[in-house]
Amino acid sequence: MKKRPLPLVVAVLFGVMFLTVGLLTAADVPDEVMIENQGYAKDIKGPVKLTHKKHVEDYKAVCTECHHDYNDKGENMWKEGAPVKKCIECHDPKEKKGKVMKLNNAYHRNCKNCHKAYVKDHGESKAPYRKCNDCHGKKS
């Protein structure tokens, strides 16, 4: 009697599929992201260049430290591979709306708190969080 290799073939196909999806998802992530100052009543600082790939690979930043989609209970329901919205889609640059803070406050709170914690754990680090120009480029 011949043994059917169907379970093995199915397992290999699923493995290849998940590997392919993972590689395609990783390939879609840009090395750098330019955070522009759009929508503010007054643009007083230049844009911020986020070294996305470096933050993930070198600093071991977890996706959900920045990307989020909160439910009514305040739990982050965003999962890796889910679509990423632009921050401005939920965070208004001009005013706080309910529990959702203004865009500027959301960026500063998230980035500065993370950088402070990193410096605390890695004393030699130069992760900026005190001076505006350490993150913001020149205004064009």
Short mmCIF file of C-alpha atoms in Angstrom, two decimals:
data_model
loop_
_atom_site.label_atom_id
_atom_site.label_comp_id
_atom_site.label_asym_id
_atom_site.label_seq_id
_atom_site.Cartn_x
_atom_site.Cartn_y
_atom_site.Cartn_z
CA MET A 1 0.00 0.00 0.00
CA LYS A 2 1.28 3.45 -0.96
CA LYS A 3 1.54 6.17 1.68
CA ARG A 4 0.08 9.48 0.62
CA PRO A 5 2.33 12.45 1.20
CA LEU A 6 -0.62 14.88 1.30
CA PRO A 7 -0.14 16.03 4.92
CA LEU A 8 3.54 16.70 4.25
CA VAL A 9 2.77 18.58 1.02
CA VAL A 10 0.10 20.69 2.77
CA ALA A 11 2.48 21.51 5.63
CA VAL A 12 5.24 22.55 3.21
CA LEU A 13 2.83 24.70 1.18
CA PHE A 14 1.58 26.46 4.32
CA GLY A 15 5.16 27.04 5.45
CA VAL A 16 6.11 28.54 2.08
CA MET A 17 2.97 30.70 2.12
CA PHE A 18 3.68 32.12 5.60
CA LEU A 19 7.34 32.71 4.75
CA THR A 20 6.38 34.53 1.55
CA VAL A 21 3.81 36.71 3.32
CA GLY A 22 6.35 37.54 6.04
CA LEU A 23 9.01 38.50 3.50
CA LEU A 24 6.57 40.60 1.48
CA THR A 25 5.37 42.37 4.62
CA ALA A 26 8.96 43.08 5.71
CA ALA A 27 9.80 44.30 2.21
CA ASP A 28 6.95 46.83 2.38
CA VAL A 29 8.41 48.55 5.44
CA PRO A 30 10.44 51.62 4.44
CA ASP A 31 13.96 52.19 5.78
CA GLU A 32 13.03 55.77 6.69
CA VAL A 33 9.77 57.62 7.24
CA MET A 34 9.51 61.39 7.00
CA ILE A 35 7.05 62.75 9.56
CA GLU A 36 5.77 65.98 8.05
CA ASN A 37 4.12 68.84 9.90
CA GLN A 38 0.89 68.99 7.97
CA GLY A 39 -2.40 70.33 9.27
CA TYR A 40 -1.07 72.45 12.10
CA ALA A 41 -2.35 76.01 12.51
CA LYS A 42 1.28 77.16 12.47
CA ASP A 43 4.26 75.10 11.31
CA ILE A 44 7.06 76.10 13.69
CA LYS A 45 9.42 73.12 13.37
CA GLY A 46 10.78 71.14 10.45
CA PRO A 47 9.90 67.51 9.69
CA VAL A 48 11.31 64.53 11.59
CA LYS A 49 13.13 61.74 9.76
CA LEU A 50 12.35 58.46 11.52
CA THR A 51 14.91 55.75 10.84
CA HIS A 52 12.25 53.03 10.88
CA LYS A 53 14.44 50.06 9.97
CA LYS A 54 17.17 51.10 12.42
CA HIS A 55 14.63 51.45 15.26
CA VAL A 56 13.32 47.93 14.62
CA GLU A 57 16.62 46.16 13.95
CA ASP A 58 19.14 48.00 16.14
CA TYR A 59 16.98 49.29 18.99
CA LYS A 60 14.56 46.33 19.00
CA ALA A 61 11.48 48.58 18.93
CA VAL A 62 8.30 46.53 18.83
CA CYS A 63 5.72 47.54 16.20
CA THR A 64 2.98 48.12 18.76
CA GLU A 65 5.11 50.68 20.59
CA CYS A 66 4.13 53.11 17.82
CA HIS A 67 1.36 51.48 15.80
CA HIS A 68 -1.97 51.16 17.54
CA ASP A 69 -5.70 50.78 17.16
CA TYR A 70 -7.33 51.02 20.57
CA ASN A 71 -10.69 49.51 21.43
CA ASP A 72 -13.17 50.98 23.95
CA LYS A 73 -11.33 49.26 26.81
CA GLY A 74 -8.05 50.99 25.91
CA GLU A 75 -6.42 47.80 24.60
CA ASN A 76 -4.22 47.99 21.52
CA MET A 77 -5.86 45.70 18.97
CA TRP A 78 -3.35 46.41 16.16
CA LYS A 79 -1.44 43.33 15.01
CA GLU A 80 1.73 43.11 12.95
CA GLY A 81 0.86 42.93 9.27
CA ALA A 82 -2.37 44.90 9.69
CA PRO A 83 -2.71 48.09 7.64
CA VAL A 84 -0.91 51.08 9.14
CA LYS A 85 -2.89 54.30 9.27
CA LYS A 86 -1.26 57.69 9.17
CA CYS A 87 -1.30 59.18 12.67
CA ILE A 88 -3.26 62.20 11.45
CA GLU A 89 -6.22 59.93 10.58
CA CYS A 90 -7.07 59.71 14.30
CA HIS A 91 -4.93 62.41 15.95
CA ASP A 92 -6.09 65.90 14.99
CA PRO A 93 -3.21 68.41 14.76
CA LYS A 94 -5.30 71.28 16.15
CA GLU A 95 -7.32 69.85 19.04
CA LYS A 96 -7.81 66.91 21.35
CA LYS A 97 -10.92 64.89 20.48
CA GLY A 98 -12.29 62.90 23.40
CA LYS A 99 -9.54 60.59 24.68
CA VAL A 100 -7.50 61.01 21.49
CA MET A 101 -4.72 63.52 22.09
CA LYS A 102 -3.53 66.12 19.61
CA LEU A 103 -1.08 64.88 16.99
CA ASN A 104 1.87 66.89 18.31
CA ASN A 105 1.31 65.62 21.86
CA ALA A 106 0.94 62.02 20.67
CA TYR A 107 4.25 62.12 18.77
CA HIS A 108 6.15 63.86 21.53
CA ARG A 109 4.80 61.67 24.31
CA ASN A 110 5.53 58.45 22.45
CA CYS A 111 8.94 59.36 21.03
CA LYS A 112 10.32 61.28 24.01
CA ASN A 113 9.21 58.69 26.57
CA CYS A 114 10.74 55.89 24.54
CA HIS A 115 14.01 57.78 24.07
CA LYS A 116 14.19 58.65 27.80
CA ALA A 117 13.70 55.01 28.74
CA TYR A 118 16.33 53.91 26.23
CA VAL A 119 18.88 56.41 27.58
CA LYS A 120 18.13 55.26 31.14
CA ASP A 121 18.82 51.63 30.15
CA HIS A 122 21.75 52.42 27.83
CA GLY A 123 23.74 55.22 29.49
CA GLU A 124 26.01 55.67 26.48
CA SER A 125 23.05 56.29 24.17
CA LYS A 126 22.43 59.64 22.52
CA ALA A 127 18.71 59.03 21.91
CA PRO A 128 17.41 62.61 21.65
CA TYR A 129 14.53 63.82 23.76
CA ARG A 130 15.51 67.24 25.11
CA LYS A 131 16.34 69.55 22.20
CA CYS A 132 13.88 70.12 19.32
CA ASN A 133 16.58 70.27 16.66
CA ASP A 134 17.96 66.86 17.61
CA CYS A 135 14.88 65.34 15.92
CA HIS A 136 13.37 68.09 13.78
CA GLY A 137 15.12 68.96 10.53
CA LYS A 138 15.28 72.43 9.06
CA LYS A 139 11.99 73.96 8.06
CA SER A 140 11.66 74.28 4.30
#
